[in-house]
Tab-separated table of C-alpha atoms in Angstrom:
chain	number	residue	atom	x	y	z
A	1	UNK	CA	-2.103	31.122	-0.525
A	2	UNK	CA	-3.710	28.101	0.903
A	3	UNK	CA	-5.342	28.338	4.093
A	4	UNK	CA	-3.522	27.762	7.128
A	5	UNK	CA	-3.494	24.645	8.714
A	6	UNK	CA	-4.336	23.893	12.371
A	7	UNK	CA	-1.460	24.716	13.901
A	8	UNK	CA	-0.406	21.067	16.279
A	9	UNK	CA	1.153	22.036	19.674
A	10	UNK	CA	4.726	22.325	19.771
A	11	UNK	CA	4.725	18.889	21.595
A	12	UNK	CA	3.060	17.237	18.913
A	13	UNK	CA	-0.861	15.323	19.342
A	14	UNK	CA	-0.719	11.772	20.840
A	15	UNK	CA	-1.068	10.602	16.756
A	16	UNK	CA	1.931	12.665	15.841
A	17	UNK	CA	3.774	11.158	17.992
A	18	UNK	CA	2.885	7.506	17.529
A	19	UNK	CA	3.905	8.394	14.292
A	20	UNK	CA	7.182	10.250	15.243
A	21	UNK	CA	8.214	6.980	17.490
A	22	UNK	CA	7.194	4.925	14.447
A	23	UNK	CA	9.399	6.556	11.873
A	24	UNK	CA	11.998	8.540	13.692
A	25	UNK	CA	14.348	5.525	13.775
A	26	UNK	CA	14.319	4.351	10.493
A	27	UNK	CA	14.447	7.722	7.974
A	28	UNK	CA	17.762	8.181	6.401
A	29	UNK	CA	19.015	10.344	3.803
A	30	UNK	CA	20.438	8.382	0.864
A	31	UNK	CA	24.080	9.547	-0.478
A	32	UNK	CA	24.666	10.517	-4.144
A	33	UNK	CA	25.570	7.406	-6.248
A	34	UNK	CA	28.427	6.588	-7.808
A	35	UNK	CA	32.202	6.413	-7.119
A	36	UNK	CA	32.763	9.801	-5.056
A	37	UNK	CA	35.638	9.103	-1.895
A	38	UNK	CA	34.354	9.663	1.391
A	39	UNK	CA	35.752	13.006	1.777
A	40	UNK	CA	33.929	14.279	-1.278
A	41	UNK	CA	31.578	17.228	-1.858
A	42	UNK	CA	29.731	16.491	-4.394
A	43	UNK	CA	26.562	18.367	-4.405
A	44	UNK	CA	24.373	21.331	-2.757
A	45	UNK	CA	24.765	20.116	1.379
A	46	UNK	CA	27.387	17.200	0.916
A	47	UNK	CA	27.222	14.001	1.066
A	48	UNK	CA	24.396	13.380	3.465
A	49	UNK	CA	22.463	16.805	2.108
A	50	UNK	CA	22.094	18.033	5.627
A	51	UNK	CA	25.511	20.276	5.484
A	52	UNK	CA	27.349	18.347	7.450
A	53	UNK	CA	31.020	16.809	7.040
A	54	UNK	CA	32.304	14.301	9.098
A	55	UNK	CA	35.532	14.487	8.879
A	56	UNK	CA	38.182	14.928	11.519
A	57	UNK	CA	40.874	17.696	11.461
A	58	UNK	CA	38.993	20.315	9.810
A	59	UNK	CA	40.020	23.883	10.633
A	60	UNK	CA	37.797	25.255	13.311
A	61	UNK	CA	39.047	28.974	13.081
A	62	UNK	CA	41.001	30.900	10.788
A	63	UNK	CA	42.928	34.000	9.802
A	64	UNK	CA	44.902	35.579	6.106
A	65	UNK	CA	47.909	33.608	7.188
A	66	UNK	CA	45.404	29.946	6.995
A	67	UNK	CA	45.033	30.432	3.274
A	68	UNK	CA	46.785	28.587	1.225
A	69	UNK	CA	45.664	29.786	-1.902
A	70	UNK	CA	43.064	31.936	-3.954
A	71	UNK	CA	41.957	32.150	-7.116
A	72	UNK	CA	40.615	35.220	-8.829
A	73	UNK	CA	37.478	33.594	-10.596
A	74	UNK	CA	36.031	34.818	-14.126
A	75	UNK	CA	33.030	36.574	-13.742
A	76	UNK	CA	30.394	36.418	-11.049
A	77	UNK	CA	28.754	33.361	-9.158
A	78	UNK	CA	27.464	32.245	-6.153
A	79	UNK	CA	27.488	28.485	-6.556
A	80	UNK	CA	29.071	26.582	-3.319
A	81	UNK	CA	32.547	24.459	-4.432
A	82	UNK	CA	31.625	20.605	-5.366
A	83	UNK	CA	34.672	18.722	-4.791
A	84	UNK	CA	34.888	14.980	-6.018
A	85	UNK	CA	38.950	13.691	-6.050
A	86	UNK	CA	41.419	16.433	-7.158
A	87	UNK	CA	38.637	18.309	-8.625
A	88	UNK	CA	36.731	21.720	-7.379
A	89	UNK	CA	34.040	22.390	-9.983
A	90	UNK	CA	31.199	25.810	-9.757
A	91	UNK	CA	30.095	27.839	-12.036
A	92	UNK	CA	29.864	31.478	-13.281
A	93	UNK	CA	28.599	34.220	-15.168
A	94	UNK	CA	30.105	36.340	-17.509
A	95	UNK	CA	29.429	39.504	-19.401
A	96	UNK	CA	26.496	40.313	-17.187
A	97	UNK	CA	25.233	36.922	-17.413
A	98	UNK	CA	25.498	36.622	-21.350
A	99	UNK	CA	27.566	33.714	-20.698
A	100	UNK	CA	27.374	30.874	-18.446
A	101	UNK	CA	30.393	28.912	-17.395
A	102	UNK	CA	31.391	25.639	-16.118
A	103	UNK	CA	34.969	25.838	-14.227
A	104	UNK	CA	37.268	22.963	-12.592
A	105	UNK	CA	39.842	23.551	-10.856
A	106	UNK	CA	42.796	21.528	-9.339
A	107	UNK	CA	42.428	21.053	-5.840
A	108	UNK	CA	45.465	21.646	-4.364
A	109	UNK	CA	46.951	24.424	-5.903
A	110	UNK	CA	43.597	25.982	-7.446
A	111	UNK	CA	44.371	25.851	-10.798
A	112	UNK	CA	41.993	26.460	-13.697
A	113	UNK	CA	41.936	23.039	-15.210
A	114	UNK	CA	39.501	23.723	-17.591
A	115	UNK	CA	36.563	26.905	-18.565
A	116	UNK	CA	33.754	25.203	-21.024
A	117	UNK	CA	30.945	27.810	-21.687
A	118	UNK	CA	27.592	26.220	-21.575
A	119	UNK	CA	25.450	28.757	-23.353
A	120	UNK	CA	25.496	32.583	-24.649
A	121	UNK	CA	22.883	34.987	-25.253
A	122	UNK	CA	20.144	37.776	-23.678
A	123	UNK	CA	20.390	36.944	-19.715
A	124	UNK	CA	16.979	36.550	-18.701
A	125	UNK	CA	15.914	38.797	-15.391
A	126	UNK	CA	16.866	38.073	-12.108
A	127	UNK	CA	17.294	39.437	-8.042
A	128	UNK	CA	20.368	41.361	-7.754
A	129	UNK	CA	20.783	39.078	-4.940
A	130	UNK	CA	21.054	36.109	-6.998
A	131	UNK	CA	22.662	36.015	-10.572
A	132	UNK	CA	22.943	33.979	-13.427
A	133	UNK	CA	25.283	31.002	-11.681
A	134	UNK	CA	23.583	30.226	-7.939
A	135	UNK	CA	22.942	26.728	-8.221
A	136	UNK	CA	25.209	24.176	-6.881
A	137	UNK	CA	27.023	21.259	-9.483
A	138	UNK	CA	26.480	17.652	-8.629
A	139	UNK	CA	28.619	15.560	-9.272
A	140	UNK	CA	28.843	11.197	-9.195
A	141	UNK	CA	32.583	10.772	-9.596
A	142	UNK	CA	32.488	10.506	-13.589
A	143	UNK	CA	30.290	13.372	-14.437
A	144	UNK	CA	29.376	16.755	-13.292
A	145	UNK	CA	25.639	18.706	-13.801
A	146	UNK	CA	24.995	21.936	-13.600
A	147	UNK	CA	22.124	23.752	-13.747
A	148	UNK	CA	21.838	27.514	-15.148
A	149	UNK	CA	17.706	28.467	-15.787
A	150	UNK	CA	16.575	29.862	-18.875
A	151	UNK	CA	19.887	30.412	-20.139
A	152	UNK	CA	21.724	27.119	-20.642
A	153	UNK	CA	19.211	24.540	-18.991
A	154	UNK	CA	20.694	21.727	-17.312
A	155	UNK	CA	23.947	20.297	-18.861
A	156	UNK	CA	26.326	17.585	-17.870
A	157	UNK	CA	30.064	17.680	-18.271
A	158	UNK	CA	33.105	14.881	-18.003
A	159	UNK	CA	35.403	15.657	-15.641
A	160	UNK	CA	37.973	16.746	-18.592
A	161	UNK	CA	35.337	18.896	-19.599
A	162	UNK	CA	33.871	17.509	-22.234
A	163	UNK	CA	29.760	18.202	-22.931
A	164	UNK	CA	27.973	15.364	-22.641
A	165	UNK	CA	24.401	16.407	-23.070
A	166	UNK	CA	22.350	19.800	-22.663
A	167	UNK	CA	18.456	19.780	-22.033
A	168	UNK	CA	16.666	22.925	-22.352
A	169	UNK	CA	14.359	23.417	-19.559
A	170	UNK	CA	11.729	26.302	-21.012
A	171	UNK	CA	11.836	29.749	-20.283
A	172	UNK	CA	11.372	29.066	-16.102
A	173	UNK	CA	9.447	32.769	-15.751
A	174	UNK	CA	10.832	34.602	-12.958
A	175	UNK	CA	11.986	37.912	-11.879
A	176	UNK	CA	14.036	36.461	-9.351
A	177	UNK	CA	15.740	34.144	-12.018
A	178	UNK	CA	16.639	30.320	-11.079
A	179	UNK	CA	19.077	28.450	-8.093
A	180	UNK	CA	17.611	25.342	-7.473
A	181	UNK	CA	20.377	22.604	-7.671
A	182	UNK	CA	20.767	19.173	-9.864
A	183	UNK	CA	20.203	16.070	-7.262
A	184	UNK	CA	21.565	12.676	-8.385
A	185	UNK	CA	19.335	9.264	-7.175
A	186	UNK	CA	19.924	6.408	-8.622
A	187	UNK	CA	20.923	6.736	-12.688
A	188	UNK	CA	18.816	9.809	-12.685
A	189	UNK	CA	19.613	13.536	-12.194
A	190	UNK	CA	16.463	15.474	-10.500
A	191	UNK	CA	16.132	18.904	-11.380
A	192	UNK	CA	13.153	21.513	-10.031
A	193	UNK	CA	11.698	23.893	-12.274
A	194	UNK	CA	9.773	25.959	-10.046
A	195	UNK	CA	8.597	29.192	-12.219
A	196	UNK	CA	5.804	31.302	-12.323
A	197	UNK	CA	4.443	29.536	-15.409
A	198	UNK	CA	5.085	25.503	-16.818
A	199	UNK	CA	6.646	24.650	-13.231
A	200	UNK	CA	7.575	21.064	-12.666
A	201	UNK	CA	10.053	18.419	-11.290
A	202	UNK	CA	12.012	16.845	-13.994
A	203	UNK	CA	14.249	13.353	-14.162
A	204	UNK	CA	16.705	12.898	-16.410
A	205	UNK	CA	19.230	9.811	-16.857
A	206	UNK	CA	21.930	10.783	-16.124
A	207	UNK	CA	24.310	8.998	-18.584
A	208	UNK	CA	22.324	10.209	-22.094
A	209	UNK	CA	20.737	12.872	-20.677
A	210	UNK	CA	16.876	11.069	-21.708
A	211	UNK	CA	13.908	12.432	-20.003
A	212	UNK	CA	12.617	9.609	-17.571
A	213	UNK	CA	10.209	11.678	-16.081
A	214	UNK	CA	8.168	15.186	-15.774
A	215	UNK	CA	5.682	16.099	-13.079
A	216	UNK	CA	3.722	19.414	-12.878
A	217	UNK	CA	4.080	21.461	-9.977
A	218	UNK	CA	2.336	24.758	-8.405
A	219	UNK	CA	3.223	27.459	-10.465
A	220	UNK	CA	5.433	29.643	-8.391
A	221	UNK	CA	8.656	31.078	-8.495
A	222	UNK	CA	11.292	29.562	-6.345
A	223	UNK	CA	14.426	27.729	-5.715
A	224	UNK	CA	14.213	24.754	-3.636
A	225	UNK	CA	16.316	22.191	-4.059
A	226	UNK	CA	15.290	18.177	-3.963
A	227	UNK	CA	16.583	15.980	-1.268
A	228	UNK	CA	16.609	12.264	-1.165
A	229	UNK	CA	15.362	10.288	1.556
A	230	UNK	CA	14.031	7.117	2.452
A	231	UNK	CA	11.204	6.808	5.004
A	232	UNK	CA	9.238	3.811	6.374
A	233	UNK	CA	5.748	4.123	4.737
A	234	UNK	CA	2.627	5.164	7.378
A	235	UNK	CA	1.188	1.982	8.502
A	236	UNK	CA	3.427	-0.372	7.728
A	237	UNK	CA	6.774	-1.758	7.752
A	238	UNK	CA	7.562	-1.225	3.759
A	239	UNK	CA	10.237	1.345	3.020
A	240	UNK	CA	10.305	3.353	0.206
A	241	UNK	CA	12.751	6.081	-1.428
A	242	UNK	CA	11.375	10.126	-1.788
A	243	UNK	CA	12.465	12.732	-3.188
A	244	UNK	CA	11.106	15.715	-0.948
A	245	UNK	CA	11.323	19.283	-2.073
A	246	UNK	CA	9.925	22.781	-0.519
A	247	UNK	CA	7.847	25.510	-2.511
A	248	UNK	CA	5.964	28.712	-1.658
A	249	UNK	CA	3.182	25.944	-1.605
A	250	UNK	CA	4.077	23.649	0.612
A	251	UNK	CA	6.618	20.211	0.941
A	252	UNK	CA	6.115	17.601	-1.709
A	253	UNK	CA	7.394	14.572	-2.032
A	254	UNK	CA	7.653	12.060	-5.145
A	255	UNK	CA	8.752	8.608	-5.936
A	256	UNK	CA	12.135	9.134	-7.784
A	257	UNK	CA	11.720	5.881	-10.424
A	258	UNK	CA	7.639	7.474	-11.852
A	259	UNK	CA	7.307	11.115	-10.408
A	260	UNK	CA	4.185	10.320	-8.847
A	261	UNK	CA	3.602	12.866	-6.179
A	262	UNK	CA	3.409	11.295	-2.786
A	263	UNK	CA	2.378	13.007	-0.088
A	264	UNK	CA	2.374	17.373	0.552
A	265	UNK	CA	2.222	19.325	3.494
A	266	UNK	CA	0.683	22.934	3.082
A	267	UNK	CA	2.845	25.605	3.366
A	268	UNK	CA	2.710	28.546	5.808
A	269	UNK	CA	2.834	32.402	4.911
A	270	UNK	CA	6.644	32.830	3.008
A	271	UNK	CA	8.551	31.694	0.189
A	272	UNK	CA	9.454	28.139	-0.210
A	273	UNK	CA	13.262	28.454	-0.880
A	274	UNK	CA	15.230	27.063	1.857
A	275	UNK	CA	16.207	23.251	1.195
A	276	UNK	CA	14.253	20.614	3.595
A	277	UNK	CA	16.956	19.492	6.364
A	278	UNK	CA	16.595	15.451	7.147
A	279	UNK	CA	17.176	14.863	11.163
A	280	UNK	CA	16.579	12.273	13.282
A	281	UNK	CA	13.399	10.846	11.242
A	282	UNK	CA	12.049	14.095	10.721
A	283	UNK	CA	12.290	17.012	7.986
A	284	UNK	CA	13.027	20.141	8.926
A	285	UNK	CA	11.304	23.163	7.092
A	286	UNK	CA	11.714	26.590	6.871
A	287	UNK	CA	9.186	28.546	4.426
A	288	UNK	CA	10.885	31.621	3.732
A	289	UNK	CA	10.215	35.575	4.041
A	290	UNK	CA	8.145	35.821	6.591
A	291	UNK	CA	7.564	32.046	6.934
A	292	UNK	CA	7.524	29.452	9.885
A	293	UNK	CA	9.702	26.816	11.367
A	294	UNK	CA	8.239	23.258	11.164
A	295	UNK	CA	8.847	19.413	11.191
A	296	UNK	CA	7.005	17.021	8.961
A	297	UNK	CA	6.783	13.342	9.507
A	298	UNK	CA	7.674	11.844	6.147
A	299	UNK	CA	5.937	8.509	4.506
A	300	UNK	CA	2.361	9.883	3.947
A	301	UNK	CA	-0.158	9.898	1.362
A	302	UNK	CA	-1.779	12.759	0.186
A	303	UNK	CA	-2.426	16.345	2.064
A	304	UNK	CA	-0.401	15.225	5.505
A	305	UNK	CA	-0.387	18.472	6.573
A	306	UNK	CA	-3.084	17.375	9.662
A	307	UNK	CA	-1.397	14.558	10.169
A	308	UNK	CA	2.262	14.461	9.903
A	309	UNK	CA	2.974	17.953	11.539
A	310	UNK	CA	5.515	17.090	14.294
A	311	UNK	CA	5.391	20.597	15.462
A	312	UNK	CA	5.309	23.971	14.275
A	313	UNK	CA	6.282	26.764	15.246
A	314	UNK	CA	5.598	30.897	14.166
A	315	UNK	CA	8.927	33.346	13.052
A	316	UNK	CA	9.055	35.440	10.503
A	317	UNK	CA	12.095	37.056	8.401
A	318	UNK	CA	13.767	33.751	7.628
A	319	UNK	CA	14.029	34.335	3.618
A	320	UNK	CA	17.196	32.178	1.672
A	321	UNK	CA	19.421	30.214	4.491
A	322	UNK	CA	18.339	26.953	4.463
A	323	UNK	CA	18.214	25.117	8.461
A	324	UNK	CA	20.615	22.652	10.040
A	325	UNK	CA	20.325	20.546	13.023
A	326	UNK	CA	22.994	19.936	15.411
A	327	UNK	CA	23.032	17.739	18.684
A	328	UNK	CA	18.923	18.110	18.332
A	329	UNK	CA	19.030	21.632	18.080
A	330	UNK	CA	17.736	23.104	14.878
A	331	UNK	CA	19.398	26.337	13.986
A	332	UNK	CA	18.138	28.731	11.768
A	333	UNK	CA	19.256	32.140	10.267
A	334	UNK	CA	17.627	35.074	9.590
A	335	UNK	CA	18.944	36.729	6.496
A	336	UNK	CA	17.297	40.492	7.116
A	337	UNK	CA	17.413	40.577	11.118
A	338	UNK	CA	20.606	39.280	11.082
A	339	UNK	CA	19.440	36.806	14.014
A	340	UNK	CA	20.050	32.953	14.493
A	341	UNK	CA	17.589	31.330	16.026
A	342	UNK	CA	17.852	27.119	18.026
A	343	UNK	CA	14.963	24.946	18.766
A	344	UNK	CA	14.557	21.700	20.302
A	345	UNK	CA	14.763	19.850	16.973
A	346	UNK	CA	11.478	16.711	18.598
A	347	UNK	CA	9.158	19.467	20.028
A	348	UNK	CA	9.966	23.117	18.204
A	349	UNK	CA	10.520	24.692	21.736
A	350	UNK	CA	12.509	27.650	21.108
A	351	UNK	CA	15.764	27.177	22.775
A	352	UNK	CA	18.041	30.465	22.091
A	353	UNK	CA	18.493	33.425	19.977
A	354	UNK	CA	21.867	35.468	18.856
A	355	UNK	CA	22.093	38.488	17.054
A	356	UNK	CA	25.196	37.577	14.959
A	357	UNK	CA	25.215	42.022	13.486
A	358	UNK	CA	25.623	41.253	9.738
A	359	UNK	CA	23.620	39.822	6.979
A	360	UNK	CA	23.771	35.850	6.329
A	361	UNK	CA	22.778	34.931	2.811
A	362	UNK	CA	24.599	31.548	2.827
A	363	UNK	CA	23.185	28.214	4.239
A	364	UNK	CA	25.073	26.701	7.606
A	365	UNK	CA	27.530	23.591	7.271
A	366	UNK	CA	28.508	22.201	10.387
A	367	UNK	CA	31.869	20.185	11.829
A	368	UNK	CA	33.248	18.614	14.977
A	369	UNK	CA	29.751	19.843	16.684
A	370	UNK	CA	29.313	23.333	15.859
A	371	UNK	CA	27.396	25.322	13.147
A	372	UNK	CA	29.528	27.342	10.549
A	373	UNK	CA	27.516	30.536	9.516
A	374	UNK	CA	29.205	32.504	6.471
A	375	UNK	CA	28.210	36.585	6.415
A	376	UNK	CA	28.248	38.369	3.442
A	377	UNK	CA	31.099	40.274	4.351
A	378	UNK	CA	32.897	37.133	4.362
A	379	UNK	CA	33.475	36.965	8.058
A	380	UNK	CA	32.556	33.500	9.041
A	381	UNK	CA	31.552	32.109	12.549
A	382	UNK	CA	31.322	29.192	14.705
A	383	UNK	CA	28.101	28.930	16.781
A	384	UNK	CA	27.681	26.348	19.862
A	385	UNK	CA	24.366	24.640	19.102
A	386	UNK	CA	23.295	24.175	23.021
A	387	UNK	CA	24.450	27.593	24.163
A	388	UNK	CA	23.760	29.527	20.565
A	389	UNK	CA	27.330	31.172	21.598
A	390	UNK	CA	29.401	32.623	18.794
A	391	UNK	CA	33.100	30.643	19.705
A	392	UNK	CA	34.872	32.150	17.083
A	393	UNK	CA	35.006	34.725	14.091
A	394	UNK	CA	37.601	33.847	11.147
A	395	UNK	CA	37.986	35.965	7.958
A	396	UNK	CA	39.988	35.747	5.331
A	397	UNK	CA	40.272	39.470	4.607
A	398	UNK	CA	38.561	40.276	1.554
A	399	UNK	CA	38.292	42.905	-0.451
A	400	UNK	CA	35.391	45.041	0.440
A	401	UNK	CA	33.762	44.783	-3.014
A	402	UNK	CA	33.478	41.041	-2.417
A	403	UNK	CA	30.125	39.865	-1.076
A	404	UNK	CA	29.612	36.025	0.088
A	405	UNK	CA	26.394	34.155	-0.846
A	406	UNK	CA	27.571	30.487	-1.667
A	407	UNK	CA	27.895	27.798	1.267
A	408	UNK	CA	31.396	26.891	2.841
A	409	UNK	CA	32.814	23.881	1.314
A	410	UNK	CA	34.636	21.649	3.998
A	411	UNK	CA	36.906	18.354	2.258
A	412	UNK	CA	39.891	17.016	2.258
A	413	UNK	CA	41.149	18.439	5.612
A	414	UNK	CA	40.482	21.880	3.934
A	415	UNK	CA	37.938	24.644	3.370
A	416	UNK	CA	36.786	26.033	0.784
A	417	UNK	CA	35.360	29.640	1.106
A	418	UNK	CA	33.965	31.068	-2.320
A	419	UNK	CA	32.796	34.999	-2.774
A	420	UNK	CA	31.339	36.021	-5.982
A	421	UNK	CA	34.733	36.915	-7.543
A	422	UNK	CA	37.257	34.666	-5.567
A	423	UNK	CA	37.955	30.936	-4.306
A	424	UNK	CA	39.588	30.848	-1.317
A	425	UNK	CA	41.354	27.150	-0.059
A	426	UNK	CA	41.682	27.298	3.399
A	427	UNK	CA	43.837	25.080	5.917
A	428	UNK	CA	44.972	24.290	9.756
């Protein structure tokens, strides 16, 4: 591990904070291109990547009798729903995972519109926790990627299912096997490759499938997905684009048209897995097992980890659930403790803590100001962001054998609640 920075106060130094003031105003996530309608899906977090919706009329609690379908699902998976017009598209694993899937569905009545396989063979190893088919689809409207390791690469799909192109990514060595998810910016389709071996960040166009780009990165195994952001550059009044993704090393960040590595913030003790959550001109980080909380200023150069360091803040236990940030509270899960955790998302102060009783695997998504938390029993709850009260508890009764990893999908005045075997639609 690196050595651990000096840790800034949780107010931030007078720097930071000229910084902060500078940037805070004018960071913004940039949406997926492309043709997707506004109530769309279409990638790991939604449209803005943070996990929120913004749609009105969502259901806020529900019961068995708020379903209005399911769909038994081949094989296993734990890759949230993408949802782009009257499409649902994830992915699974068959046979063990011998074979990798690609599966659309109709959106209203959760039909299987189409099963393409995207590869067969030995399934490389992996956590029982994880699986062969973790890793959120993207999708622009026209096309759909998905992203499946060592066994079946990256591939991209029409929306009638036909292959468009398949690039093998290497063997990506890892016990714990692969989940990062396919981010679209631009005509290009970012994919990380974190691995214990040959790990990098790779672009491909997204249309033929050419490699654009390839940048090495730490070799360490890991899961992190990119986000895309743009940020007012340190010093100056330029903007530029970034794509930002966490490892067990640290944030990086890259220009999306060359690669070029732009700026990195050292890492903490943990595993880099969680996704980097964009808020109010800052990025919101949580490292992993036994990690920290912290906020990085983005538009740096080089090591920023001095620097750019809103605040930080020590907690341990964190592991897969990736933050979200709420009326300027940042809430984050504990998958082993079973705890959820706010802080004051400008100075790290810790706010509140629940104990919520049951495992959380899944990252939050949040609607109409509150924080939706999936367990893994399936039992999903609604969590006021000031208070850090649980409001409500909805389930959709599940079998027991059913265990829930994969994000809630909210579109289309609907939600859609996935456990490794089943698809569940659910409505007012």
């Amino acid at each position: 591990m690196p050595p651990r920075p000096d840790r800034p106060s949780r107010k931030g130094n007078a720097v930071q904070r000229l910084l902060y003031n500078l940037v805070a105003v004018v960071c913004a996530v940039v949406g997926s291109p492309g043709i997707a309608a506004a109530d769309d899906w279409h990638g790991w977090r939604g449209p803005t990547q943070d996990g929120h919706s913004h749609e009105t009329g969502l259901p806020e609690r529900w019961t068995a009798e708020n379903v209005v379908w399911t769909r038994d699902l081949p094989g296993l998976g734990q890759s949230s729903p993408v949802v782009t017009g009257e499409k649902i598209v994830l992915t699974a694993a068959l046979d063990e995972g011998r074979e990798r899937v690609v599966i659309c569905l109709d959106r209203h009545d959760g039909s299987i519109l189409w099963q393409e396989t995207a590869w067969t063979g030995e399934p490389e190893p992996t956590h029982p926790m994880n699986g062969w088919a973790s890793a959120t689809c993207a999708t622009d409207g026209e096309r759909v990627y998905a992203f499946f390791g060592r066994g079946g690469g990256l591939v991209c799909y029409s929306l009638e299912g036909e292959k468009l192109w398949q690039n093998d990514l290497g063997a990506l060595e890892s016990p714990w096997g692969t989940a990062a998810c396919p981010r679209l910016v631009g005509d290009l389709v970012v994919q990380n490759c974190d691995a214990d071996s040959d790990a990098s960040i790779v672009a491909f166009h997204k249309v033929t499938g050419e490699e654009v780009w390839r940048t090495p990165r730490p070799a360490n195994r890991g899961w992190s997905s990119p986000i895309v952001i743009e940020a007012n550059v340190a010093g100056g009044s330029a903007r530029r684009t970034e794509v930002v993704v966490n490892s067990h090393t640290g944030v990086r960040a890259y220009d999306p048209s060359t690669g070029e590595e732009l700026w990195n913030c050292r890492s903490f003790n943990g595993r880099g897995t969680p996704t980097v959550a964009p808020a109010g001109g800052l990025l919101h980080v949580v490292n992993g097992l036994s990690g920290d909380t912290y906020a990085i200023i983005p538009g740096g150069s080089g090591d920023v980890t001095e620097t750019h360091m809103a605040w930080h803040t020590e907690r341990g236990g964190r592991d897969l659930p990736s933050p979200i940030i709420v009326d300027g509270v940042v809430l984050v899960s504990s998958l082993r403790s079973a705890v959820i955790t706010g802080y004051d998302a400008e100075s790290g102060k810790e706010l509140w803590k629940t104990r919520v009783g049951d495992q959380i695997s899944a990252s939050p998504v949040a609607w109409g100001g509150l924080a939706y938390f999936v367990k893994e029993s399936g039992v999903t709850i609604a969590v006021d962001p000031q208070s850090g009260e649980v409001v409500s508890e909805s389930t959709v009764d599940p079998a027991a054998t059913e265990v829930f990893r994969a994000s809630i999908t909210p579109a289309y005045g609907r939600v859609l609640l996935r456990s490794d075997s089943v698809l569940y639609c659910i409505g007012g």
